[in-house]
PDB file of C-alpha atoms and ligand atoms in Angstrom:
ATOM      1  CA  UNK A   1     213.513  60.183 106.035  1.00  0.00           C
ATOM      2  CA  UNK A   2     217.093  60.529 104.879  1.00  0.00           C
ATOM      3  CA  UNK A   3     219.334  63.371 106.035  1.00  0.00           C
ATOM      4  CA  UNK A   4     220.968  66.023 103.873  1.00  0.00           C
ATOM      5  CA  UNK A   5     224.691  65.396 103.605  1.00  0.00           C
ATOM      6  CA  UNK A   6     226.883  68.381 104.513  1.00  0.00           C
ATOM      7  CA  UNK A   7     229.675  68.195 101.973  1.00  0.00           C
ATOM      8  CA  UNK A   8     232.902  69.397 103.580  1.00  0.00           C
ATOM      9  CA  UNK A   9     234.961  68.376 100.580  1.00  0.00           C
ATOM     10  CA  UNK A  10     233.000  70.597  98.195  1.00  0.00           C
ATOM     11  CA  UNK A  11     232.921  73.530 100.634  1.00  0.00           C
ATOM     12  CA  UNK A  12     236.663  73.156 101.220  1.00  0.00           C
ATOM     13  CA  UNK A  13     237.359  73.316  97.490  1.00  0.00           C
ATOM     14  CA  UNK A  14     235.260  76.492  97.244  1.00  0.00           C
ATOM     15  CA  UNK A  15     236.964  78.194 100.209  1.00  0.00           C
ATOM     16  CA  UNK A  16     240.455  77.145  99.050  1.00  0.00           C
ATOM     17  CA  UNK A  17     239.651  78.731  95.663  1.00  0.00           C
ATOM     18  CA  UNK A  18     238.752  81.984  97.449  1.00  0.00           C
ATOM     19  CA  UNK A  19     241.980  81.806  99.480  1.00  0.00           C
ATOM     20  CA  UNK A  20     244.015  81.293  96.279  1.00  0.00           C
ATOM     21  CA  UNK A  21     242.497  84.476  94.818  1.00  0.00           C
ATOM     22  CA  UNK A  22     243.425  86.369  97.975  1.00  0.00           C
ATOM     23  CA  UNK A  23     246.964  84.902  97.810  1.00  0.00           C
ATOM     24  CA  UNK A  24     247.322  86.359  94.302  1.00  0.00           C
ATOM     25  CA  UNK A  25     246.199  89.763  95.595  1.00  0.00           C
ATOM     26  CA  UNK A  26     248.738  89.587  98.444  1.00  0.00           C
ATOM     27  CA  UNK A  27     251.502  88.561  96.058  1.00  0.00           C
ATOM     28  CA  UNK A  28     250.896  91.755  94.104  1.00  0.00           C
ATOM     29  CA  UNK A  29     251.833  93.518  97.344  1.00  0.00           C
ATOM     30  CA  UNK A  30     254.985  91.409  97.656  1.00  0.00           C
ATOM     31  CA  UNK A  31     253.799  88.895 100.248  1.00  0.00           C
ATOM     32  CA  UNK A  32     253.205  85.161  99.804  1.00  0.00           C
ATOM     33  CA  UNK A  33     251.596  83.487 102.812  1.00  0.00           C
ATOM     34  CA  UNK A  34     253.976  80.903 104.284  1.00  0.00           C
ATOM     35  CA  UNK A  35     253.290  77.961 106.592  1.00  0.00           C
ATOM     36  CA  UNK A  36     255.850  75.786 108.365  1.00  0.00           C
ATOM     37  CA  UNK A  37     254.727  72.348 109.488  1.00  0.00           C
ATOM     38  CA  UNK A  38     256.797  70.395 111.996  1.00  0.00           C
ATOM     39  CA  UNK A  39     256.475  66.670 112.509  1.00  0.00           C
ATOM     40  CA  UNK A  40     258.371  64.888 115.275  1.00  0.00           C
ATOM     41  CA  UNK A  41     258.558  61.114 114.932  1.00  0.00           C
ATOM     42  CA  UNK A  42     256.805  58.770 112.566  1.00  0.00           C
ATOM     43  CA  UNK A  43     253.209  58.485 113.760  1.00  0.00           C
ATOM     44  CA  UNK A  44     251.364  57.241 110.624  1.00  0.00           C
ATOM     45  CA  UNK A  45     248.179  59.299 111.241  1.00  0.00           C
ATOM     46  CA  UNK A  46     250.288  62.446 111.755  1.00  0.00           C
ATOM     47  CA  UNK A  47     252.145  61.749 108.506  1.00  0.00           C
ATOM     48  CA  UNK A  48     248.808  61.668 106.657  1.00  0.00           C
ATOM     49  CA  UNK A  49     247.654  64.945 108.281  1.00  0.00           C
ATOM     50  CA  UNK A  50     250.947  66.651 107.409  1.00  0.00           C
ATOM     51  CA  UNK A  51     250.750  65.438 103.810  1.00  0.00           C
ATOM     52  CA  UNK A  52     247.197  66.806 103.532  1.00  0.00           C
ATOM     53  CA  UNK A  53     248.332  70.139 104.951  1.00  0.00           C
ATOM     54  CA  UNK A  54     251.142  70.388 102.384  1.00  0.00           C
ATOM     55  CA  UNK A  55     248.632  69.614  99.634  1.00  0.00           C
ATOM     56  CA  UNK A  56     246.281  72.305 100.921  1.00  0.00           C
ATOM     57  CA  UNK A  57     249.146  74.847 100.973  1.00  0.00           C
ATOM     58  CA  UNK A  58     249.830  74.092  97.307  1.00  0.00           C
ATOM     59  CA  UNK A  59     246.128  74.522  96.431  1.00  0.00           C
ATOM     60  CA  UNK A  60     246.061  77.897  98.176  1.00  0.00           C
ATOM     61  CA  UNK A  61     249.275  79.087  96.485  1.00  0.00           C
ATOM     62  CA  UNK A  62     251.149  79.284  99.799  1.00  0.00           C
ATOM     63  CA  UNK A  63     254.847  78.927 100.419  1.00  0.00           C
ATOM     64  CA  UNK A  64     255.375  75.951 102.719  1.00  0.00           C
ATOM     65  CA  UNK A  65     258.199  74.281 104.593  1.00  0.00           C
ATOM     66  CA  UNK A  66     258.098  70.870 106.216  1.00  0.00           C
ATOM     67  CA  UNK A  67     260.445  69.791 109.001  1.00  0.00           C
ATOM     68  CA  UNK A  68     260.598  66.135 109.989  1.00  0.00           C
ATOM     69  CA  UNK A  69     262.513  65.614 113.225  1.00  0.00           C
ATOM     70  CA  UNK A  70     263.485  62.192 114.573  1.00  0.00           C
ATOM     71  CA  UNK A  71     261.362  60.911 117.491  1.00  0.00           C
ATOM     72  CA  UNK A  72     264.386  61.099 119.803  1.00  0.00           C
ATOM     73  CA  UNK A  73     264.903  64.847 119.188  1.00  0.00           C
ATOM     74  CA  UNK A  74     265.158  66.848 122.390  1.00  0.00           C
ATOM     75  CA  UNK A  75     262.729  69.529 123.492  1.00  0.00           C
ATOM     76  CA  UNK A  76     265.564  72.074 123.187  1.00  0.00           C
ATOM     77  CA  UNK A  77     266.127  71.130 119.550  1.00  0.00           C
ATOM     78  CA  UNK A  78     262.432  71.550 118.775  1.00  0.00           C
ATOM     79  CA  UNK A  79     262.237  74.865 120.644  1.00  0.00           C
ATOM     80  CA  UNK A  80     265.338  76.033 118.752  1.00  0.00           C
ATOM     81  CA  UNK A  81     263.642  75.307 115.421  1.00  0.00           C
ATOM     82  CA  UNK A  82     260.481  77.125 116.528  1.00  0.00           C
ATOM     83  CA  UNK A  83     262.534  80.161 117.521  1.00  0.00           C
ATOM     84  CA  UNK A  84     264.188  80.214 114.066  1.00  0.00           C
ATOM     85  CA  UNK A  85     260.746  80.018 112.428  1.00  0.00           C
ATOM     86  CA  UNK A  86     259.418  82.747 114.749  1.00  0.00           C
ATOM     87  CA  UNK A  87     262.109  85.029 113.269  1.00  0.00           C
ATOM     88  CA  UNK A  88     261.735  83.878 109.644  1.00  0.00           C
ATOM     89  CA  UNK A  89     259.866  86.556 107.626  1.00  0.00           C
ATOM     90  CA  UNK A  90     258.796  84.063 104.929  1.00  0.00           C
ATOM     91  CA  UNK A  91     256.898  82.032 107.517  1.00  0.00           C
ATOM     92  CA  UNK A  92     253.607  83.506 108.757  1.00  0.00           C
ATOM     93  CA  UNK A  93     252.210  80.417 110.438  1.00  0.00           C
ATOM     94  CA  UNK A  94     253.836  77.625 112.458  1.00  0.00           C
ATOM     95  CA  UNK A  95     252.164  74.315 113.121  1.00  0.00           C
ATOM     96  CA  UNK A  96     253.669  71.593 115.239  1.00  0.00           C
ATOM     97  CA  UNK A  97     251.750  68.373 114.610  1.00  0.00           C
ATOM     98  CA  UNK A  98     250.439  66.796 117.821  1.00  0.00           C
ATOM     99  CA  UNK A  99     250.806  64.426 119.573  1.00  0.00           C
ATOM    100  CA  UNK A 100     254.489  64.859 120.380  1.00  0.00           C
ATOM    101  CA  UNK A 101     256.735  62.131 121.827  1.00  0.00           C
ATOM    102  CA  UNK A 102     256.212  61.788 125.600  1.00  0.00           C
ATOM    103  CA  UNK A 103     259.554  63.387 126.576  1.00  0.00           C
ATOM    104  CA  UNK A 104     258.550  66.705 124.954  1.00  0.00           C
ATOM    105  CA  UNK A 105     256.104  69.039 126.706  1.00  0.00           C
ATOM    106  CA  UNK A 106     253.297  70.018 124.327  1.00  0.00           C
ATOM    107  CA  UNK A 107     252.518  73.014 126.563  1.00  0.00           C
ATOM    108  CA  UNK A 108     256.106  74.301 126.292  1.00  0.00           C
ATOM    109  CA  UNK A 109     256.087  73.903 122.519  1.00  0.00           C
ATOM    110  CA  UNK A 110     252.730  75.644 122.045  1.00  0.00           C
ATOM    111  CA  UNK A 111     253.816  78.474 124.351  1.00  0.00           C
ATOM    112  CA  UNK A 112     257.011  78.983 122.288  1.00  0.00           C
ATOM    113  CA  UNK A 113     255.175  79.772 119.047  1.00  0.00           C
ATOM    114  CA  UNK A 114     254.892  83.520 118.429  1.00  0.00           C
ATOM    115  CA  UNK A 115     251.266  84.552 119.018  1.00  0.00           C
ATOM    116  CA  UNK A 116     250.899  86.051 115.524  1.00  0.00           C
ATOM    117  CA  UNK A 117     252.112  82.757 114.010  1.00  0.00           C
ATOM    118  CA  UNK A 118     249.938  80.452 116.157  1.00  0.00           C
ATOM    119  CA  UNK A 119     247.651  79.392 113.297  1.00  0.00           C
ATOM    120  CA  UNK A 120     246.341  76.379 115.253  1.00  0.00           C
ATOM    121  CA  UNK A 121     245.113  78.856 117.919  1.00  0.00           C
ATOM    122  CA  UNK A 122     246.385  76.578 120.697  1.00  0.00           C
ATOM    123  CA  UNK A 123     248.444  79.210 122.595  1.00  0.00           C
ATOM    124  CA  UNK A 124     246.802  80.034 125.935  1.00  0.00           C
ATOM    125  CA  UNK A 125     246.538  83.736 124.970  1.00  0.00           C
ATOM    126  CA  UNK A 126     244.723  82.844 121.762  1.00  0.00           C
ATOM    127  CA  UNK A 127     242.500  80.410 123.686  1.00  0.00           C
ATOM    128  CA  UNK A 128     241.653  83.223 126.114  1.00  0.00           C
ATOM    129  CA  UNK A 129     240.818  85.542 123.227  1.00  0.00           C
ATOM    130  CA  UNK A 130     238.401  82.944 121.852  1.00  0.00           C
ATOM    131  CA  UNK A 131     236.721  82.826 125.259  1.00  0.00           C
ATOM    132  CA  UNK A 132     236.023  86.574 125.215  1.00  0.00           C
ATOM    133  CA  UNK A 133     235.065  86.543 121.546  1.00  0.00           C
ATOM    134  CA  UNK A 134     237.837  88.895 120.362  1.00  0.00           C
ATOM    135  CA  UNK A 135     240.192  86.721 118.361  1.00  0.00           C
ATOM    136  CA  UNK A 136     242.564  86.752 115.394  1.00  0.00           C
ATOM    137  CA  UNK A 137     242.627  83.004 114.846  1.00  0.00           C
ATOM    138  CA  UNK A 138     239.756  80.600 115.247  1.00  0.00           C
ATOM    139  CA  UNK A 139     240.465  77.029 116.352  1.00  0.00           C
ATOM    140  CA  UNK A 140     240.506  75.082 113.077  1.00  0.00           C
ATOM    141  CA  UNK A 141     238.119  72.167 113.699  1.00  0.00           C
ATOM    142  CA  UNK A 142     235.363  74.171 115.438  1.00  0.00           C
ATOM    143  CA  UNK A 143     235.751  76.949 112.837  1.00  0.00           C
ATOM    144  CA  UNK A 144     235.308  74.364 110.085  1.00  0.00           C
ATOM    145  CA  UNK A 145     232.091  73.171 111.734  1.00  0.00           C
ATOM    146  CA  UNK A 146     230.777  76.744 111.897  1.00  0.00           C
ATOM    147  CA  UNK A 147     231.532  77.283 108.197  1.00  0.00           C
ATOM    148  CA  UNK A 148     229.607  74.120 107.372  1.00  0.00           C
ATOM    149  CA  UNK A 149     226.628  75.308 109.448  1.00  0.00           C
ATOM    150  CA  UNK A 150     226.701  78.675 107.674  1.00  0.00           C
ATOM    151  CA  UNK A 151     226.956  77.091 104.241  1.00  0.00           C
ATOM    152  CA  UNK A 152     223.805  75.072 104.922  1.00  0.00           C
ATOM    153  CA  UNK A 153     222.101  78.101 106.523  1.00  0.00           C
ATOM    154  CA  UNK A 154     221.814  76.473 109.921  1.00  0.00           C
ATOM    155  CA  UNK A 155     221.722  79.185 112.554  1.00  0.00           C
ATOM    156  CA  UNK A 156     222.550  78.113 116.141  1.00  0.00           C
ATOM    157  CA  UNK A 157     220.757  81.213 117.500  1.00  0.00           C
ATOM    158  CA  UNK A 158     218.359  80.053 120.228  1.00  0.00           C
ATOM    159  CA  UNK A 159     218.897  76.386 119.340  1.00  0.00           C
ATOM    160  CA  UNK A 160     219.694  73.609 121.781  1.00  0.00           C
ATOM    161  CA  UNK A 161     223.290  72.590 120.985  1.00  0.00           C
ATOM    162  CA  UNK A 162     224.949  69.563 122.567  1.00  0.00           C
ATOM    163  CA  UNK A 163     228.685  68.943 122.236  1.00  0.00           C
ATOM    164  CA  UNK A 164     229.996  65.522 123.270  1.00  0.00           C
ATOM    165  CA  UNK A 165     233.644  65.971 124.272  1.00  0.00           C
ATOM    166  CA  UNK A 166     235.472  68.650 126.264  1.00  0.00           C
ATOM    167  CA  UNK A 167     239.002  68.572 124.860  1.00  0.00           C
ATOM    168  CA  UNK A 168     240.937  71.806 124.550  1.00  0.00           C
ATOM    169  CA  UNK A 169     241.256  71.447 120.781  1.00  0.00           C
ATOM    170  CA  UNK A 170     237.695  70.478 119.863  1.00  0.00           C
ATOM    171  CA  UNK A 171     234.963  70.213 122.519  1.00  0.00           C
ATOM    172  CA  UNK A 172     235.625  73.356 124.571  1.00  0.00           C
ATOM    173  CA  UNK A 173     236.274  75.797 121.693  1.00  0.00           C
ATOM    174  CA  UNK A 174     233.360  74.247 119.733  1.00  0.00           C
ATOM    175  CA  UNK A 175     231.035  75.011 122.634  1.00  0.00           C
ATOM    176  CA  UNK A 176     232.387  78.542 122.812  1.00  0.00           C
ATOM    177  CA  UNK A 177     231.801  79.272 119.107  1.00  0.00           C
ATOM    178  CA  UNK A 178     228.233  77.945 119.323  1.00  0.00           C
ATOM    179  CA  UNK A 179     227.694  80.098 122.405  1.00  0.00           C
ATOM    180  CA  UNK A 180     229.038  83.194 120.596  1.00  0.00           C
ATOM    181  CA  UNK A 181     226.394  82.498 117.966  1.00  0.00           C
ATOM    182  CA  UNK A 182     223.697  82.406 120.662  1.00  0.00           C
ATOM    183  CA  UNK A 183     223.215  78.646 120.877  1.00  0.00           C
ATOM    184  CA  UNK A 184     222.088  77.187 124.221  1.00  0.00           C
ATOM    185  CA  UNK A 185     225.030  74.878 124.759  1.00  0.00           C
ATOM    186  CA  UNK A 186     225.447  71.737 126.847  1.00  0.00           C
ATOM    187  CA  UNK A 187     228.859  70.047 127.038  1.00  0.00           C
ATOM    188  CA  UNK A 188     228.885  66.300 127.706  1.00  0.00           C
ATOM    189  CA  UNK A 189     231.833  64.093 128.647  1.00  0.00           C
ATOM    190  CA  UNK A 190     232.699  60.721 130.122  1.00  0.00           C
ATOM    191  CA  UNK A 191     231.125  61.564 133.506  1.00  0.00           C
ATOM    192  CA  UNK A 192     227.830  62.842 132.067  1.00  0.00           C
ATOM    193  CA  UNK A 193     224.757  61.069 133.385  1.00  0.00           C
ATOM    194  CA  UNK A 194     221.810  60.416 131.054  1.00  0.00           C
ATOM    195  CA  UNK A 195     223.936  61.220 128.016  1.00  0.00           C
ATOM    196  CA  UNK A 196     221.514  59.729 125.481  1.00  0.00           C
ATOM    197  CA  UNK A 197     218.623  61.709 126.926  1.00  0.00           C
ATOM    198  CA  UNK A 198     220.578  64.975 126.733  1.00  0.00           C
ATOM    199  CA  UNK A 199     221.673  64.239 123.154  1.00  0.00           C
ATOM    200  CA  UNK A 200     218.063  63.569 122.146  1.00  0.00           C
ATOM    201  CA  UNK A 201     217.193  67.165 123.113  1.00  0.00           C
ATOM    202  CA  UNK A 202     219.762  68.600 120.683  1.00  0.00           C
ATOM    203  CA  UNK A 203     218.800  70.557 117.582  1.00  0.00           C
ATOM    204  CA  UNK A 204     222.523  70.585 116.784  1.00  0.00           C
ATOM    205  CA  UNK A 205     224.573  67.639 118.050  1.00  0.00           C
ATOM    206  CA  UNK A 206     228.363  67.682 117.718  1.00  0.00           C
ATOM    207  CA  UNK A 207     230.232  64.433 118.417  1.00  0.00           C
ATOM    208  CA  UNK A 208     233.927  64.803 119.323  1.00  0.00           C
ATOM    209  CA  UNK A 209     234.415  61.671 121.396  1.00  0.00           C
ATOM    210  CA  UNK A 210     237.020  59.603 119.576  1.00  0.00           C
ATOM    211  CA  UNK A 211     234.940  56.390 119.695  1.00  0.00           C
ATOM    212  CA  UNK A 212     233.754  54.745 116.511  1.00  0.00           C
ATOM    213  CA  UNK A 213     229.957  54.853 115.991  1.00  0.00           C
ATOM    214  CA  UNK A 214     229.344  56.165 119.524  1.00  0.00           C
ATOM    215  CA  UNK A 215     226.237  58.139 118.552  1.00  0.00           C
ATOM    216  CA  UNK A 216     223.363  55.830 117.635  1.00  0.00           C
ATOM    217  CA  UNK A 217     219.975  56.713 116.081  1.00  0.00           C
ATOM    218  CA  UNK A 218     218.316  56.366 119.511  1.00  0.00           C
ATOM    219  CA  UNK A 219     220.401  59.360 120.717  1.00  0.00           C
ATOM    220  CA  UNK A 220     219.246  61.692 117.954  1.00  0.00           C
ATOM    221  CA  UNK A 221     216.144  63.871 117.752  1.00  0.00           C
ATOM    222  CA  UNK A 222     214.415  63.402 114.382  1.00  0.00           C
ATOM    223  CA  UNK A 223     215.503  66.164 112.007  1.00  0.00           C
ATOM    224  CA  UNK A 224     218.509  67.250 114.125  1.00  0.00           C
ATOM    225  CA  UNK A 225     221.778  68.491 112.650  1.00  0.00           C
ATOM    226  CA  UNK A 226     224.465  65.920 113.495  1.00  0.00           C
ATOM    227  CA  UNK A 227     228.103  66.924 113.128  1.00  0.00           C
ATOM    228  CA  UNK A 228     230.662  64.137 113.280  1.00  0.00           C
ATOM    229  CA  UNK A 229     234.149  65.321 114.257  1.00  0.00           C
ATOM    230  CA  UNK A 230     235.458  61.828 114.997  1.00  0.00           C
ATOM    231  CA  UNK A 231     238.314  60.297 113.034  1.00  0.00           C
ATOM    232  CA  UNK A 232     238.725  56.728 114.200  1.00  0.00           C
ATOM    233  CA  UNK A 233     240.386  53.742 112.580  1.00  0.00           C
ATOM    234  CA  UNK A 234     238.429  50.507 112.543  1.00  0.00           C
ATOM    235  CA  UNK A 235     240.026  47.589 110.717  1.00  0.00           C
ATOM    236  CA  UNK A 236     242.210  50.116 108.917  1.00  0.00           C
ATOM    237  CA  UNK A 237     239.177  52.090 107.725  1.00  0.00           C
ATOM    238  CA  UNK A 238     238.475  55.690 108.733  1.00  0.00           C
ATOM    239  CA  UNK A 239     235.162  56.112 110.531  1.00  0.00           C
ATOM    240  CA  UNK A 240     233.452  58.763 112.605  1.00  0.00           C
ATOM    241  CA  UNK A 241     231.891  58.948 116.069  1.00  0.00           C
ATOM    242  CA  UNK A 242     228.414  58.692 114.564  1.00  0.00           C
ATOM    243  CA  UNK A 243     226.844  55.448 113.356  1.00  0.00           C
ATOM    244  CA  UNK A 244     225.862  55.587 109.655  1.00  0.00           C
ATOM    245  CA  UNK A 245     222.228  54.671 110.493  1.00  0.00           C
ATOM    246  CA  UNK A 246     221.882  58.101 112.150  1.00  0.00           C
ATOM    247  CA  UNK A 247     221.436  59.490 108.631  1.00  0.00           C
ATOM    248  CA  UNK A 248     217.963  57.901 108.666  1.00  0.00           C
ATOM    249  CA  UNK A 249     216.904  60.011 111.669  1.00  0.00           C
ATOM    250  CA  UNK A 250     218.879  63.251 111.342  1.00  0.00           C
ATOM    251  CA  UNK A 251     217.941  66.234 109.164  1.00  0.00           C
ATOM    252  CA  UNK A 252     221.568  66.996 108.259  1.00  0.00           C
ATOM    253  CA  UNK A 253     224.777  65.089 108.837  1.00  0.00           C
ATOM    254  CA  UNK A 254     228.485  65.294 107.998  1.00  0.00           C
ATOM    255  CA  UNK A 255     230.118  62.236 106.415  1.00  0.00           C
ATOM    256  CA  UNK A 256     233.457  60.731 107.502  1.00  0.00           C
ATOM    257  CA  UNK A 257     235.581  61.105 105.457  1.00  0.00           C
ATOM    258  CA  UNK A 258     234.595  64.240 103.549  1.00  0.00           C
ATOM    259  CA  UNK A 259     232.890  66.299 106.260  1.00  0.00           C
ATOM    260  CA  UNK A 260     234.697  68.087 109.065  1.00  0.00           C
ATOM    261  CA  UNK A 261     238.187  66.731 108.205  1.00  0.00           C
ATOM    262  CA  UNK A 262     238.819  68.736 105.016  1.00  0.00           C
ATOM    263  CA  UNK A 263     237.236  71.817 106.609  1.00  0.00           C
ATOM    264  CA  UNK A 264     239.721  71.694 109.496  1.00  0.00           C
ATOM    265  CA  UNK A 265     242.671  71.935 107.110  1.00  0.00           C
ATOM    266  CA  UNK A 266     240.959  74.656 105.101  1.00  0.00           C
ATOM    267  CA  UNK A 267     240.518  76.707 108.283  1.00  0.00           C
ATOM    268  CA  UNK A 268     244.242  76.291 108.941  1.00  0.00           C
ATOM    269  CA  UNK A 269     244.826  77.853 105.516  1.00  0.00           C
ATOM    270  CA  UNK A 270     242.433  80.695 106.388  1.00  0.00           C
ATOM    271  CA  UNK A 271     244.345  81.338 109.600  1.00  0.00           C
ATOM    272  CA  UNK A 272     247.660  81.363 107.705  1.00  0.00           C
ATOM    273  CA  UNK A 273     246.251  83.920 105.276  1.00  0.00           C
ATOM    274  CA  UNK A 274     245.076  86.011 108.228  1.00  0.00           C
ATOM    275  CA  UNK A 275     248.534  85.673 109.819  1.00  0.00           C
ATOM    276  CA  UNK A 276     250.143  86.983 106.620  1.00  0.00           C
ATOM    277  CA  UNK A 277     247.773  89.973 106.681  1.00  0.00           C
ATOM    278  CA  UNK A 278     248.500  90.652 110.357  1.00  0.00           C
ATOM    279  CA  UNK A 279     252.271  90.485 109.837  1.00  0.00           C
ATOM    280  CA  UNK A 280     252.127  92.885 106.878  1.00  0.00           C
ATOM    281  CA  UNK A 281     250.947  95.618 109.229  1.00  0.00           C
TER     282      UNK A 281
HETATM  283  P1  LIG B 301     239.997  63.641 123.275  1.00  0.00           P
HETATM  284  O1  LIG B 301     240.966  64.677 123.721  1.00  0.00           O
HETATM  285  O2  LIG B 301     240.305  62.205 123.498  1.00  0.00           O
HETATM  286  O3  LIG B 301     238.582  63.976 123.956  1.00  0.00           O
HETATM  287  C1  LIG B 301     237.504  63.109 123.873  1.00  0.00           C
HETATM  288  C2  LIG B 301     236.362  63.622 124.705  1.00  0.00           C
HETATM  289  O4  LIG B 301     235.317  62.673 124.624  1.00  0.00           O
HETATM  290  C3  LIG B 301     236.727  63.792 126.179  1.00  0.00           C
HETATM  291  O5  LIG B 301     236.220  65.017 126.655  1.00  0.00           O
HETATM  292  C4  LIG B 301     236.040  62.612 126.856  1.00  0.00           C
HETATM  293  O6  LIG B 301     235.542  62.898 128.144  1.00  0.00           O
HETATM  294  C5  LIG B 301     234.861  62.369 125.929  1.00  0.00           C
HETATM  295  N1  LIG B 301     234.442  60.973 126.032  1.00  0.00           N
HETATM  296  C6  LIG B 301     235.203  59.867 125.882  1.00  0.00           C
HETATM  297  N2  LIG B 301     234.458  58.770 126.089  1.00  0.00           N
HETATM  298  C7  LIG B 301     233.218  59.195 126.380  1.00  0.00           C
HETATM  299  C8  LIG B 301     232.013  58.537 126.705  1.00  0.00           C
HETATM  300  N3  LIG B 301     231.931  57.204 126.784  1.00  0.00           N
HETATM  301  N4  LIG B 301     230.913  59.293 126.945  1.00  0.00           N
HETATM  302  C9  LIG B 301     230.968  60.634 126.867  1.00  0.00           C
HETATM  303  N5  LIG B 301     232.091  61.319 126.567  1.00  0.00           N
HETATM  304  C10 LIG B 301     233.205  60.598 126.332  1.00  0.00           C
HETATM  305  O7  LIG B 301     239.684  63.770 121.724  1.00  0.00           O
HETATM  306  P2  LIG B 301     239.697  65.059 120.736  1.00  0.00           P
HETATM  307  O8  LIG B 301     241.072  65.476 120.471  1.00  0.00           O
HETATM  308  O9  LIG B 301     238.703  66.069 121.217  1.00  0.00           O
HETATM  309  O10 LIG B 301     239.117  64.364 119.431  1.00  0.00           O
HETATM  310  C11 LIG B 301     237.848  63.767 119.382  1.00  0.00           C
HETATM  311  C12 LIG B 301     237.697  63.044 118.045  1.00  0.00           C
HETATM  312  O11 LIG B 301     237.782  64.001 117.007  1.00  0.00           O
HETATM  313  C13 LIG B 301     238.794  62.013 117.732  1.00  0.00           C
HETATM  314  O12 LIG B 301     238.223  60.963 116.966  1.00  0.00           O
HETATM  315  C14 LIG B 301     239.787  62.790 116.882  1.00  0.00           C
HETATM  316  O13 LIG B 301     240.529  61.953 116.031  1.00  0.00           O
HETATM  317  C15 LIG B 301     238.835  63.643 116.106  1.00  0.00           C
HETATM  318  N6  LIG B 301     239.397  64.896 115.587  1.00  0.00           N
HETATM  319  C16 LIG B 301     239.055  65.199 114.315  1.00  0.00           C
HETATM  320  C17 LIG B 301     239.490  66.371 113.760  1.00  0.00           C
HETATM  321  C18 LIG B 301     239.069  66.682 112.372  1.00  0.00           C
HETATM  322  O14 LIG B 301     239.693  67.482 111.719  1.00  0.00           O
HETATM  323  N7  LIG B 301     237.978  66.075 111.898  1.00  0.00           N
HETATM  324  C19 LIG B 301     240.318  67.241 114.478  1.00  0.00           C
HETATM  325  C20 LIG B 301     240.620  66.921 115.804  1.00  0.00           C
HETATM  326  C21 LIG B 301     240.145  65.736 116.344  1.00  0.00           C
HETATM  327  P3  LIG B 301     236.526  63.210 129.403  1.00  0.00           P
HETATM  328  O15 LIG B 301     237.012  64.599 129.202  1.00  0.00           O
HETATM  329  O16 LIG B 301     235.627  63.075 130.566  1.00  0.00           O
HETATM  330  O17 LIG B 301     237.622  62.192 129.360  1.00  0.00           O
END
């Protein structure tokens, strides 16, 4: 058996096309969605992400601004820039690329972004809203996974869902979105006992571990949906948390690259569009 590939690149292109149409409609009303992306320092992976975000903005017809601050910038300087962007009417969404240099508090920076412009949905108020299921912005990576599931008509309702990873940006919100869609969700992490056994029970298995090829075929129930969130570098090559041989056991799987990655950025665009709508009111 060979699994069906869930093509995040193709779905992203389709959704970005729909966003572009909506941008044109907004422009007729005098508003062009605007995103500001801030990068502090020269982390090579972050530079790639920021470049991809700029490219996505162009595809969606958005106005975008990029700010590159030196690694030795102070927290006050960064907070000052965020405050300016909070007040800037051309900017509807603000994204500060993480991780930040150690001397800057990520919590303080996230908390400084105006709620209506928090298109990453990292602000504690937005996180709380996701918990109760009444939100403006969805967390980008988990939202991208949900769009992929919908596109391939995979309904988590009543299904056994296992998420490996409990980070604030992926694992926890991913579990919450699956729960909102009536999945029976188990969250695994580094202290989980019998991890392989638990994974083998999953109808939908989401790997957000950050370890190359962590999920092996022996951990996958035949026919399961396997979602690979991982973005790891091995010998300079991008690879996921799921071993390629899993495709022989799974029913569906997401490739790396070309699966969840492009969807994450597309969901950021969706949130920016939503932010523009919210700020028009
Ligand atoms: P993270 O903050 O490092 O969290 C990793 C999680 O995996 C933690 O909860 C950790 O458990 C768990 N874990 C680590 N080793 C484990 C083990 N041996 N057994 C079971 N669980 C283990 O990472 P993240 O930010 O969630 O990102 C996860 C991966 O997704 C990374 O590869 C990242 O690059 C990628 N990512 C991709 C996208 C995308 O757009 N595709 C977006 C964001 C992140 P503990 O909590 O117990 O330490």
